[in-house]
Amino acid sequence: MIVGIDLGTTNSAIARWGDGGPELIPNSLGEFLTPSAVSLTDDGEVLVGRAARDRQPVYPERTATAFKRLIGTQKPIQLGGTSFTAEEVSALVLKSLKADAERHCGEEVTSAVITVPAYFSDRQRKATRRAGELAGLKVERLVNEPTAAALAYGIADREDRDPFLVFDLGGGTFDVSIVEIFDGVIEVRASAGDNRLGGEDFNEVIVGIARERLRLPLGPGQPKLREQARAAAERTRRALSEAEAATFEVVWKDELLSTTITAEQFEAAAAPLLDRLREPVLRAMRDSKLHADAMSEIVLVGGATRMPIVRKAVTRMFARFPNANVHPDHAIALGAGVQAGLRARKADLDEIRLTDVCPFSLGVETMARDANGGLHGGRFAPILERNTVLPASRVHRFQTVHAQQCFVKFCIYQGEARMVAGNIKLGDVEIPVPPRGAGEVEVDCRFTYDVSGLLEVDVVVPETGETRQIVIADEGMDAGEAEARRSALAALKIHPRDQAVNQALIARAERCYEAFLGDQRAAIGQLLAHFEGVLATQDPRAIAEATAMITARLDALEGERYL
Ligand code: AMP
């Protein structure tokens, strides 16, 4: 049997394709959500799910939660005296889900589709795959979480091609994705998020209100009271999803301390968190160049979107009601179940492909002159920007900055900060240049990057023909794999200006320019200038759109009949 698994930060869930639709499979407690928590008892027994999560307040050093944040790293997770990787701990959760499904369905689970956040790097994806394999599953494929949401909401089957926005607020993370579907191809156009914002932060708001009213001594010396208060806040917050007011209660020194919190008070105190929901939404729209009006709908995912104050904030932000037809904390697993069904029937699957985007900007360090001619180093010049659709190749031209310099060194960074000091250095490459005056020698620096995380940096001095290359592979990629990816990348490196189809379109437009006069000639001139500008961006999508538009305009002009 093949299943779909949502391996979440807070909770995980498993689904299969049932009679005509996806269905969730309950765990041994009869629940659909299994907390992503693992605990090791003194006897060396592994507990997974609710039992593990409930042990956390008492045995924090023997219990792990939120390890999805560490997947793909070698950071040790201590359980008792033993050290594990996030991959291994995740495998324990997957194994438990597999066992629950086998018990419930009376059938062996052999393979799975597992969901991952859209922004997961290749390293994180590989680690997730390995976690599945460690759990004894054949991982048929990894599916982006927003894609799974689209499948759960049935958006993938619809005729319209308008993009939609997936608003995913979980226990500890907030993710926004803009997704587009055309010709059965699901494409994540942009993703943005805040990995320090989720239901837990809203619990802190409730704890803050209660602490002040009840004078709770929540200092660092009181871990038990802290944990009690957090659990009470979680109950209060859930109750506020159903009612206008709820009671916060804790027992401290044999005394019951309680206070009633209204929805209005909660909303007022949570205003700073609600404000923080805006920025990732704006960033995703800005990166994809799509406005709120262009979204066919706003889809809610993640347990914390059940909070009425969050729904209200979303409604206000988009000036319309979001779609919450599917249970928000089941949506991803149900979508994975749909994908598992497709996979099992070997139907339609090839029509659903995913295009990935570059999760962060990649670029080099440069120097810039200020108004007084002073030179300042340490600036970051992005070459491949965040959310560029992969695979991608872009080239930028740089000039020497010092007179008589003999070398140009490119230091390569990943990140979004204006200064390289705020970004992560990946490597460097140096190339000799003929000694001349400052700014007289040009050097081209090309970045080529694909979904597997292989970055090729090629530098060329056009004047001398000198070239250098550095290849930066994601940790863990073996030599054979890297070689295969490199030959695939080699095909990408022609600048769009030099590609035959684009040259043919320019030639046609130039021919038309010569053939027409007046306004029509001026309009063709503008089209040509526009096309050259778009080619300079090296963005395949923008080029395809401009090509379609210009071809249509030229067809119309040339199609006018006078005879
Ligand atoms: P997820 O990471 O998607 O599993 O979301 C888990 C988060 O959803 C936790 O912070 C829960 O507190 C929150 N959550 C689940 N159900 C509710 C509810 N009825 N009202 C408010 N928050 C909820």
Coordinates of C-alpha atoms and ligand atoms in Angstrom, one line a residue:
M1 CA 0.0 0.0 0.0
I2 CA 1.1 3.5 -0.7
V3 CA 0.3 6.3 1.7
G4 CA 0.7 10.1 1.8
I5 CA 2.4 11.6 4.9
D6 CA 2.4 15.2 6.2
L7 CA 5.6 15.2 8.4
G8 CA 4.9 18.5 10.2
T9 CA 6.8 20.6 12.8
T10 CA 4.1 20.2 15.4
N11 CA 1.9 17.4 14.2
S12 CA 2.1 14.7 11.5
A13 CA -0.7 12.8 9.7
I14 CA -1.0 10.0 7.3
A15 CA -3.6 9.4 4.5
R16 CA -4.4 7.0 1.7
W17 CA -6.6 7.0 -1.3
G18 CA -9.9 5.5 -0.3
D19 CA -13.2 5.1 -2.2
G20 CA -13.1 7.9 -4.6
G21 CA -11.2 10.3 -2.3
P22 CA -8.4 10.7 0.2
E23 CA -8.9 9.6 3.7
L24 CA -6.9 10.1 6.9
I25 CA -5.8 7.0 8.8
P26 CA -6.2 7.3 12.6
N27 CA -3.3 6.4 15.0
S28 CA -3.6 3.8 17.8
L29 CA -5.3 6.4 19.9
G30 CA -8.0 6.9 17.2
E31 CA -6.6 10.4 16.4
F32 CA -5.7 11.8 13.0
L33 CA -3.0 14.0 14.3
T34 CA 0.1 12.5 15.8
P35 CA 2.3 15.1 17.6
S36 CA 5.8 15.1 16.0
A37 CA 7.4 14.3 19.3
V38 CA 9.8 11.5 20.3
S39 CA 10.8 10.5 23.9
L40 CA 13.1 7.8 25.2
T41 CA 12.2 6.1 28.5
D42 CA 14.7 5.0 31.1
D43 CA 14.3 1.4 29.8
G44 CA 15.3 2.6 26.3
E45 CA 11.8 2.4 24.9
V46 CA 10.9 4.9 22.2
L47 CA 7.6 6.8 22.6
V48 CA 6.2 8.7 19.7
G49 CA 3.3 11.1 19.4
R50 CA 1.0 12.2 22.3
A51 CA 2.8 10.0 24.9
A52 CA 6.1 11.6 24.0
R53 CA 4.7 15.1 23.9
D54 CA 3.1 14.7 27.3
R55 CA 6.4 13.6 28.8
Q56 CA 8.2 16.8 27.6
P57 CA 7.4 19.0 30.7
V58 CA 8.8 16.3 33.0
Y59 CA 11.6 14.8 30.9
P60 CA 12.7 17.6 28.6
E61 CA 16.2 16.1 28.2
R62 CA 14.7 12.8 27.0
T63 CA 12.2 14.3 24.6
A64 CA 12.5 16.0 21.2
T65 CA 9.9 18.2 19.4
A66 CA 10.1 20.6 16.5
F67 CA 13.1 18.7 15.0
K68 CA 11.8 19.4 11.5
R69 CA 13.6 22.7 11.9
L70 CA 16.9 20.8 12.1
I71 CA 16.4 18.4 9.3
G72 CA 19.3 18.4 6.8
T73 CA 21.8 19.5 9.5
Q74 CA 24.1 17.3 11.6
K75 CA 23.1 19.2 14.7
P76 CA 22.8 16.5 17.5
I77 CA 19.5 15.9 19.2
Q78 CA 20.0 14.4 22.7
L79 CA 17.6 11.8 23.9
G80 CA 18.8 10.6 27.3
G81 CA 22.5 9.9 26.8
T82 CA 22.2 9.2 23.1
S83 CA 22.7 11.6 20.3
F84 CA 20.5 11.5 17.1
T85 CA 20.2 13.5 14.0
A86 CA 16.9 15.2 13.0
E87 CA 16.7 12.7 10.2
E88 CA 16.8 9.8 12.6
V89 CA 14.3 11.2 14.9
S90 CA 11.9 12.0 12.0
A91 CA 12.4 8.4 10.9
L92 CA 11.0 7.3 14.3
V93 CA 7.8 9.4 13.7
L94 CA 7.4 8.0 10.2
K95 CA 7.9 4.4 11.5
S96 CA 5.2 5.0 14.1
L97 CA 2.8 6.4 11.4
K98 CA 3.6 3.4 9.2
A99 CA 2.9 0.9 12.0
D100 CA -0.4 2.7 12.9
A101 CA -1.6 2.6 9.3
E102 CA -0.7 -1.1 8.9
R103 CA -2.6 -1.9 12.1
H104 CA -5.6 0.1 11.0
C105 CA -5.7 -1.1 7.4
G106 CA -4.4 -4.6 7.9
E107 CA -2.1 -4.2 5.0
E108 CA 1.6 -3.6 4.7
V109 CA 2.7 0.0 3.9
T110 CA 5.5 -0.2 1.4
S111 CA 5.9 3.2 0.0
A112 CA 5.0 6.8 0.7
V113 CA 4.6 10.3 -0.7
I114 CA 6.0 12.8 1.9
T115 CA 5.3 16.5 2.0
V116 CA 8.0 19.2 2.5
P117 CA 7.8 23.0 2.7
A118 CA 8.2 24.6 -0.7
Y119 CA 11.4 26.5 0.5
F120 CA 13.2 23.3 1.6
S121 CA 16.6 23.1 0.1
D122 CA 17.9 20.0 -1.7
R123 CA 19.8 19.0 1.5
Q124 CA 16.6 19.2 3.6
R125 CA 14.7 17.2 0.9
K126 CA 17.4 14.5 0.7
A127 CA 17.4 14.2 4.5
T128 CA 13.6 13.8 4.5
R129 CA 13.9 11.1 1.9
R130 CA 16.5 9.3 4.0
A131 CA 14.2 9.6 7.0
G132 CA 11.5 7.8 5.0
E133 CA 14.0 5.1 3.9
L134 CA 15.2 4.6 7.5
A135 CA 11.6 4.0 8.5
G136 CA 11.4 1.2 5.9
L137 CA 9.5 3.2 3.3
K138 CA 10.1 3.6 -0.4
V139 CA 9.8 7.3 -0.8
E140 CA 8.0 7.6 -4.1
R141 CA 8.2 11.3 -4.2
L142 CA 8.3 14.5 -2.1
V143 CA 5.6 17.0 -2.7
N144 CA 5.6 20.6 -1.8
E145 CA 3.2 21.4 1.0
P146 CA 1.3 24.2 -0.9
T147 CA 1.0 21.7 -3.8
A148 CA -0.6 19.2 -1.4
A149 CA -3.0 21.9 -0.2
A150 CA -4.0 22.5 -3.9
L151 CA -4.7 18.8 -4.3
A152 CA -6.7 18.7 -1.1
Y153 CA -8.8 21.7 -2.1
G154 CA -9.4 20.2 -5.6
I155 CA -7.8 23.2 -7.1
A156 CA -5.6 21.1 -9.3
D157 CA -8.7 19.7 -11.2
R158 CA -10.2 23.1 -12.0
E159 CA -10.3 24.7 -15.3
D160 CA -9.3 28.2 -14.4
R161 CA -5.6 29.1 -14.5
D162 CA -5.6 31.9 -11.9
P163 CA -2.9 31.7 -9.2
F164 CA -4.0 31.2 -5.6
L165 CA -2.4 31.9 -2.3
V166 CA -1.8 29.2 0.4
F167 CA -1.7 30.8 3.9
D168 CA -0.2 28.2 6.2
L169 CA 0.1 29.1 9.9
G170 CA 1.2 26.1 12.0
G171 CA 2.4 25.7 15.6
G172 CA 5.8 27.4 15.1
T173 CA 6.0 28.5 11.5
F174 CA 4.2 30.7 9.0
D175 CA 4.5 30.0 5.3
V176 CA 2.9 31.8 2.3
S177 CA 3.0 30.4 -1.2
I178 CA 1.7 31.6 -4.4
V179 CA 0.8 28.7 -6.6
E180 CA -0.2 28.5 -10.2
I181 CA -1.6 25.6 -12.2
F182 CA -1.6 25.4 -16.0
D183 CA -1.8 22.4 -18.3
G184 CA -1.6 20.1 -15.2
V185 CA 1.7 21.7 -14.1
I186 CA 1.7 23.0 -10.6
E187 CA 4.2 25.7 -10.1
V188 CA 5.1 27.4 -6.8
R189 CA 5.6 31.0 -8.1
A190 CA 6.9 32.3 -4.8
S191 CA 7.2 31.3 -1.2
A192 CA 8.0 33.4 1.8
G193 CA 7.6 32.9 5.5
D194 CA 8.5 33.6 9.1
N195 CA 9.9 30.5 10.8
R196 CA 9.5 32.1 14.2
L197 CA 5.7 32.7 14.1
G198 CA 3.0 30.3 14.9
G199 CA 0.4 29.1 17.4
E200 CA 3.0 28.9 20.1
D201 CA 3.6 32.7 19.9
F202 CA -0.2 33.3 20.4
N203 CA 0.0 31.1 23.5
E204 CA 2.7 33.5 24.8
V205 CA 0.2 36.3 24.4
I206 CA -2.3 34.5 26.5
V207 CA 0.4 33.7 29.1
G208 CA 1.3 37.4 29.1
I209 CA -2.3 38.5 29.9
A210 CA -2.6 35.9 32.6
R211 CA 0.8 36.6 34.1
E212 CA -0.1 40.2 34.6
R213 CA -3.6 39.6 36.0
L214 CA -2.7 36.7 38.3
R215 CA 0.8 37.8 39.1
L216 CA 2.2 34.5 38.1
P217 CA 5.9 34.1 39.1
L218 CA 7.1 32.9 35.7
G219 CA 10.8 33.5 36.1
P220 CA 13.4 31.1 34.7
G221 CA 13.5 29.3 38.1
Q222 CA 9.9 28.0 37.6
P223 CA 10.0 25.7 34.6
K224 CA 7.1 23.6 35.8
L225 CA 4.8 26.6 36.2
R226 CA 5.9 27.9 32.8
E227 CA 5.0 24.6 31.2
Q228 CA 1.6 24.5 33.0
A229 CA 0.9 28.1 32.0
R230 CA 1.7 27.2 28.4
A231 CA -0.6 24.2 28.4
A232 CA -3.4 26.3 30.0
A233 CA -2.9 29.0 27.3
E234 CA -3.2 26.4 24.6
R235 CA -6.5 25.3 26.1
T236 CA -7.8 28.9 26.4
R237 CA -6.8 29.7 22.9
R238 CA -8.5 26.7 21.4
A239 CA -11.6 27.5 23.5
L240 CA -11.5 31.1 22.1
S241 CA -11.9 29.5 18.6
E242 CA -15.3 28.4 19.7
A243 CA -16.5 31.1 22.1
E244 CA -16.4 34.8 22.8
A245 CA -14.6 34.3 26.1
A246 CA -12.6 31.5 27.8
T247 CA -11.1 30.9 31.2
F248 CA -7.4 30.5 31.8
E249 CA -6.7 28.2 34.8
V250 CA -3.6 27.0 36.6
V251 CA -3.1 25.4 40.0
W252 CA -0.2 26.9 41.8
K253 CA 0.8 26.0 45.4
D254 CA -2.5 24.2 45.8
E255 CA -4.4 27.3 44.8
L256 CA -6.6 27.5 41.7
L257 CA -5.8 30.7 39.8
S258 CA -8.2 31.7 37.0
T259 CA -9.1 34.6 34.8
T260 CA -11.5 35.1 31.9
I261 CA -10.1 36.3 28.7
T262 CA -12.4 37.7 25.9
A263 CA -11.9 37.3 22.2
E264 CA -11.6 41.1 22.0
Q265 CA -8.9 41.2 24.7
F266 CA -7.0 38.5 23.0
E267 CA -7.2 40.2 19.6
A268 CA -5.9 43.5 21.1
A269 CA -3.0 41.8 22.8
A270 CA -2.1 39.8 19.7
A271 CA -2.1 42.8 17.4
P272 CA 1.7 42.8 16.9
L273 CA 1.6 39.1 15.9
L274 CA -1.3 39.7 13.5
D275 CA 0.7 42.6 11.9
R276 CA 3.6 40.2 11.3
L277 CA 1.4 38.1 9.1
R278 CA 1.4 40.9 6.5
E279 CA 5.1 41.0 5.6
P280 CA 5.6 37.4 4.2
V281 CA 2.3 37.9 2.2
L282 CA 3.6 41.1 0.7
R283 CA 7.0 39.6 0.0
A284 CA 5.5 36.6 -1.8
M285 CA 3.3 38.9 -3.9
R286 CA 6.2 41.2 -4.7
D287 CA 8.5 38.4 -5.7
S288 CA 5.9 36.8 -8.0
K289 CA 4.8 40.3 -9.2
L290 CA 1.2 39.2 -8.6
H291 CA -1.4 41.4 -6.8
A292 CA -4.0 40.3 -4.4
D293 CA -6.7 40.8 -7.1
A294 CA -5.0 38.2 -9.3
M295 CA -5.4 35.5 -6.7
S296 CA -8.4 33.2 -7.4
E297 CA -8.6 32.4 -3.7
I298 CA -6.8 32.4 -0.4
V299 CA -6.5 28.9 1.0
L300 CA -6.1 28.4 4.8
V301 CA -3.8 25.6 6.0
G302 CA -2.3 24.8 9.4
G303 CA -4.1 24.4 12.8
A304 CA -3.5 28.0 13.9
T305 CA -5.6 29.4 11.0
R306 CA -8.6 28.1 13.0
M307 CA -8.2 31.1 15.3
P308 CA -11.0 33.5 14.4
I309 CA -8.7 36.5 15.0
V310 CA -6.4 35.1 12.3
R311 CA -9.3 34.6 9.9
K312 CA -10.4 38.1 10.6
A313 CA -6.9 39.4 9.9
V314 CA -6.8 37.5 6.6
T315 CA -10.2 38.7 5.5
R316 CA -9.2 42.3 6.2
M317 CA -5.8 41.9 4.4
F318 CA -7.4 40.5 1.2
A319 CA -10.8 42.2 1.5
R320 CA -12.5 38.9 1.0
F321 CA -13.2 35.6 2.8
P322 CA -10.6 32.9 2.7
N323 CA -11.4 29.3 1.7
A324 CA -11.4 27.0 4.7
N325 CA -13.6 24.2 3.3
V326 CA -11.0 21.6 4.1
H327 CA -10.0 21.0 7.8
P328 CA -6.9 23.2 7.9
D329 CA -4.8 20.8 9.9
H330 CA -5.7 17.8 7.7
A331 CA -5.3 19.5 4.3
I332 CA -1.6 18.7 3.7
A333 CA -2.0 15.0 4.6
L334 CA -5.2 14.7 2.5
G335 CA -3.3 16.3 -0.5
A336 CA -0.5 13.8 0.1
G337 CA -3.2 11.1 0.0
V338 CA -4.4 12.4 -3.4
Q339 CA -0.9 12.2 -4.7
A340 CA -0.5 8.7 -3.3
G341 CA -3.6 7.7 -5.1
L342 CA -2.4 9.1 -8.4
R343 CA 0.9 7.3 -7.9
A344 CA -0.8 4.0 -7.2
R345 CA -3.0 4.2 -10.3
K346 CA -0.1 5.5 -12.3
A347 CA -2.6 8.0 -13.6
D348 CA -2.2 11.6 -14.5
L349 CA 0.9 11.7 -12.5
D350 CA 3.3 12.9 -15.1
E351 CA 1.0 15.8 -15.7
I352 CA 1.7 17.1 -12.2
R353 CA 5.2 18.4 -12.1
L354 CA 6.7 20.9 -9.8
T355 CA 8.9 23.7 -10.6
D356 CA 11.1 24.8 -7.8
V357 CA 12.3 28.2 -7.0
C358 CA 15.6 29.4 -5.6
P359 CA 15.0 29.7 -1.8
F360 CA 17.5 32.6 -1.3
S361 CA 19.4 35.1 -3.3
L362 CA 22.9 34.1 -4.6
G363 CA 25.5 36.7 -5.5
V364 CA 28.9 38.2 -5.1
E365 CA 30.7 40.8 -3.0
T366 CA 31.2 44.1 -4.8
M367 CA 32.6 47.5 -4.1
A368 CA 30.8 50.7 -4.8
R369 CA 31.8 54.3 -5.0
D370 CA 30.0 56.9 -3.0
A371 CA 29.2 60.5 -4.2
N372 CA 32.6 61.7 -3.1
G373 CA 34.4 58.9 -5.0
G374 CA 35.3 56.9 -1.8
L375 CA 35.3 53.1 -2.3
H376 CA 33.2 50.9 -0.1
G377 CA 33.5 47.1 -0.1
G378 CA 31.4 44.4 1.5
R379 CA 28.3 45.1 -0.6
F380 CA 26.2 42.2 -1.8
A381 CA 25.3 42.1 -5.5
P382 CA 22.7 39.4 -6.1
I383 CA 23.0 37.6 -9.4
L384 CA 20.3 34.9 -8.9
E385 CA 17.5 36.4 -6.9
R386 CA 15.3 34.7 -4.4
N387 CA 12.3 32.9 -6.0
T388 CA 13.9 32.6 -9.4
V389 CA 12.4 29.6 -11.1
L390 CA 15.0 26.8 -11.3
P391 CA 17.0 25.6 -13.1
A392 CA 18.3 29.1 -13.9
S393 CA 21.4 30.8 -15.3
R394 CA 22.2 34.5 -15.1
V395 CA 25.2 36.6 -16.0
H396 CA 26.3 40.0 -14.6
R397 CA 29.1 42.2 -15.9
F398 CA 31.5 43.8 -13.5
Q399 CA 34.4 46.3 -14.0
T400 CA 37.8 46.5 -12.3
V401 CA 37.9 49.1 -9.5
H402 CA 41.6 49.8 -9.0
A403 CA 44.2 51.0 -11.6
Q404 CA 46.7 48.4 -12.5
Q405 CA 44.9 45.6 -10.7
C406 CA 46.1 42.1 -11.9
F407 CA 43.3 39.9 -10.5
V408 CA 39.6 40.1 -9.8
K409 CA 38.3 38.0 -6.9
F410 CA 34.7 37.0 -6.6
C411 CA 33.5 36.0 -3.2
I412 CA 30.2 34.1 -3.5
Y413 CA 27.4 34.5 -0.9
Q414 CA 23.9 33.4 -0.2
G415 CA 21.4 35.5 1.6
E416 CA 19.3 38.7 1.5
A417 CA 21.3 41.2 3.5
R418 CA 22.7 44.4 1.8
M419 CA 26.1 43.8 3.2
V420 CA 27.8 40.4 2.7
A421 CA 28.7 40.2 6.4
G422 CA 25.0 39.4 7.0
N423 CA 25.0 36.5 4.4
I424 CA 26.6 33.1 4.2
K425 CA 29.9 32.7 2.3
L426 CA 29.9 29.7 -0.1
G427 CA 33.3 30.1 -1.8
D428 CA 35.5 32.3 -4.0
V429 CA 37.1 32.3 -7.4
E430 CA 39.9 34.5 -8.8
I431 CA 40.8 35.4 -12.4
P432 CA 43.7 37.3 -13.8
V433 CA 43.0 40.6 -15.8
P434 CA 45.3 42.8 -17.9
P435 CA 46.6 45.7 -15.8
R436 CA 44.8 48.9 -16.9
G437 CA 43.0 52.0 -15.5
A438 CA 40.2 51.5 -13.0
G439 CA 37.0 50.4 -14.6
E440 CA 38.6 49.6 -17.9
V441 CA 38.5 45.9 -17.8
E442 CA 35.2 44.0 -17.8
V443 CA 34.6 40.6 -16.2
D444 CA 31.4 38.5 -16.7
C445 CA 30.2 36.4 -13.7
R446 CA 27.6 33.8 -14.4
F447 CA 25.7 31.8 -11.9
T448 CA 24.0 28.6 -12.9
Y449 CA 21.9 26.8 -10.3
D450 CA 19.5 23.9 -10.3
V451 CA 17.0 22.2 -7.9
S452 CA 19.6 19.8 -6.7
G453 CA 21.6 22.6 -5.1
L454 CA 24.6 22.5 -7.5
L455 CA 25.8 26.0 -8.1
E456 CA 28.3 26.7 -11.0
V457 CA 30.0 30.1 -11.0
D458 CA 31.8 30.9 -14.3
V459 CA 33.9 34.0 -14.7
V460 CA 35.1 35.2 -18.1
V461 CA 37.3 38.2 -19.1
P462 CA 35.9 38.8 -22.6
E463 CA 38.9 40.8 -23.7
T464 CA 41.5 38.0 -23.0
G465 CA 39.2 35.0 -23.2
E466 CA 40.5 33.9 -19.8
T467 CA 38.0 31.8 -17.9
R468 CA 37.7 30.3 -14.4
Q469 CA 35.0 28.1 -12.8
I470 CA 34.1 27.0 -9.3
V471 CA 31.4 24.5 -8.6
I472 CA 29.7 24.6 -5.2
A473 CA 27.8 21.4 -4.4
D474 CA 25.4 21.0 -1.7
E475 CA 26.8 18.9 1.1
G476 CA 26.2 15.2 0.6
M477 CA 26.0 15.1 -3.2
D478 CA 28.2 12.3 -4.6
A479 CA 30.6 12.8 -7.4
G480 CA 28.6 10.8 -10.0
E481 CA 25.4 12.7 -9.3
A482 CA 27.2 16.0 -9.4
E483 CA 28.7 15.2 -12.8
A484 CA 25.3 14.2 -14.2
R485 CA 23.8 17.5 -13.0
R486 CA 26.6 19.5 -14.4
S487 CA 26.1 18.2 -17.9
A488 CA 22.4 19.1 -17.6
L489 CA 23.3 22.6 -16.5
A490 CA 25.7 23.1 -19.4
A491 CA 22.8 23.4 -21.7
L492 CA 21.5 26.4 -19.9
K493 CA 24.4 28.7 -20.3
I494 CA 23.6 30.6 -23.5
H495 CA 22.5 34.2 -22.8
P496 CA 18.9 34.6 -24.1
R497 CA 20.2 37.4 -26.3
D498 CA 22.2 34.8 -28.2
Q499 CA 19.5 32.1 -28.4
A500 CA 18.3 31.4 -31.9
V501 CA 14.5 31.9 -31.2
N502 CA 15.1 35.2 -29.7
Q503 CA 17.4 36.4 -32.4
A504 CA 14.8 35.3 -35.0
L505 CA 12.1 37.4 -33.2
I506 CA 14.4 40.4 -33.2
A507 CA 15.2 39.9 -36.9
R508 CA 11.5 39.8 -37.7
A509 CA 10.7 42.9 -35.7
E510 CA 13.6 44.7 -37.4
R511 CA 12.3 43.7 -40.8
C512 CA 8.8 45.1 -39.8
Y513 CA 10.5 48.3 -38.5
E514 CA 11.9 48.8 -42.0
A515 CA 8.6 47.9 -43.7
F516 CA 6.3 50.3 -41.7
L517 CA 6.2 54.0 -41.1
G518 CA 4.9 56.5 -38.7
D519 CA 3.1 55.4 -35.5
Q520 CA 3.4 51.8 -36.5
R521 CA 7.1 52.1 -36.9
A522 CA 7.4 53.8 -33.6
A523 CA 5.4 51.1 -31.9
I524 CA 7.6 48.4 -33.3
G525 CA 10.7 50.3 -32.1
Q526 CA 9.1 50.3 -28.6
L527 CA 8.5 46.6 -28.8
L528 CA 12.1 46.0 -29.8
A529 CA 13.4 48.1 -26.9
H530 CA 11.0 46.3 -24.5
F531 CA 12.2 42.9 -25.7
E532 CA 15.8 43.8 -25.3
G533 CA 15.1 45.0 -21.8
V534 CA 13.3 41.7 -21.0
L535 CA 16.2 39.7 -22.5
A536 CA 18.5 41.5 -20.2
T537 CA 16.6 40.2 -17.2
Q538 CA 17.4 36.6 -18.4
D539 CA 14.1 35.6 -16.8
P540 CA 12.6 32.7 -19.0
R541 CA 9.0 33.4 -17.9
A542 CA 9.2 37.1 -18.7
I543 CA 10.9 36.3 -22.0
A544 CA 8.2 33.8 -22.9
E545 CA 5.4 36.3 -22.1
A546 CA 7.1 39.1 -24.1
T547 CA 7.7 36.7 -27.0
A548 CA 4.0 35.8 -27.1
M549 CA 2.9 39.5 -26.8
I550 CA 5.3 40.7 -29.5
T551 CA 4.5 37.9 -31.9
A552 CA 0.8 38.6 -31.6
R553 CA 1.4 42.4 -32.3
L554 CA 3.6 41.6 -35.3
D555 CA 1.1 39.1 -36.6
A556 CA -1.6 41.7 -36.3
L557 CA 0.5 44.4 -38.1
E558 CA 1.6 42.1 -40.9
G559 CA -1.9 40.6 -41.2
E560 CA -3.6 43.9 -42.2
R561 CA -4.7 43.6 -45.7
Y562 CA -4.7 46.4 -48.2
L563 CA -5.3 44.4 -51.4
Ligands
AMP1 P1 0.1 22.5 12.7 O1 1.6 22.8 12.9 O2 -0.4 22.8 11.4 O3 -0.2 21.1 13.2 O4 -0.7 23.5 13.7 C1 -0.7 23.3 15.1 C2 -1.1 24.6 15.7 O5 -2.5 24.7 15.5 C3 -0.9 24.6 17.2 O6 -0.3 25.8 17.6 C4 -2.3 24.5 17.7 O7 -2.5 25.3 18.9 C5 -3.2 25.2 16.7 N1 -4.6 24.8 16.7 C6 -5.1 23.6 16.5 N2 -6.4 23.6 16.6 C7 -6.8 24.8 17.0 C8 -8.0 25.5 17.4 N3 -9.2 24.9 17.4 N4 -7.9 26.8 17.7 C9 -6.7 27.5 17.7 N5 -5.6 26.9 17.4 C10 -5.6 25.6 17.1

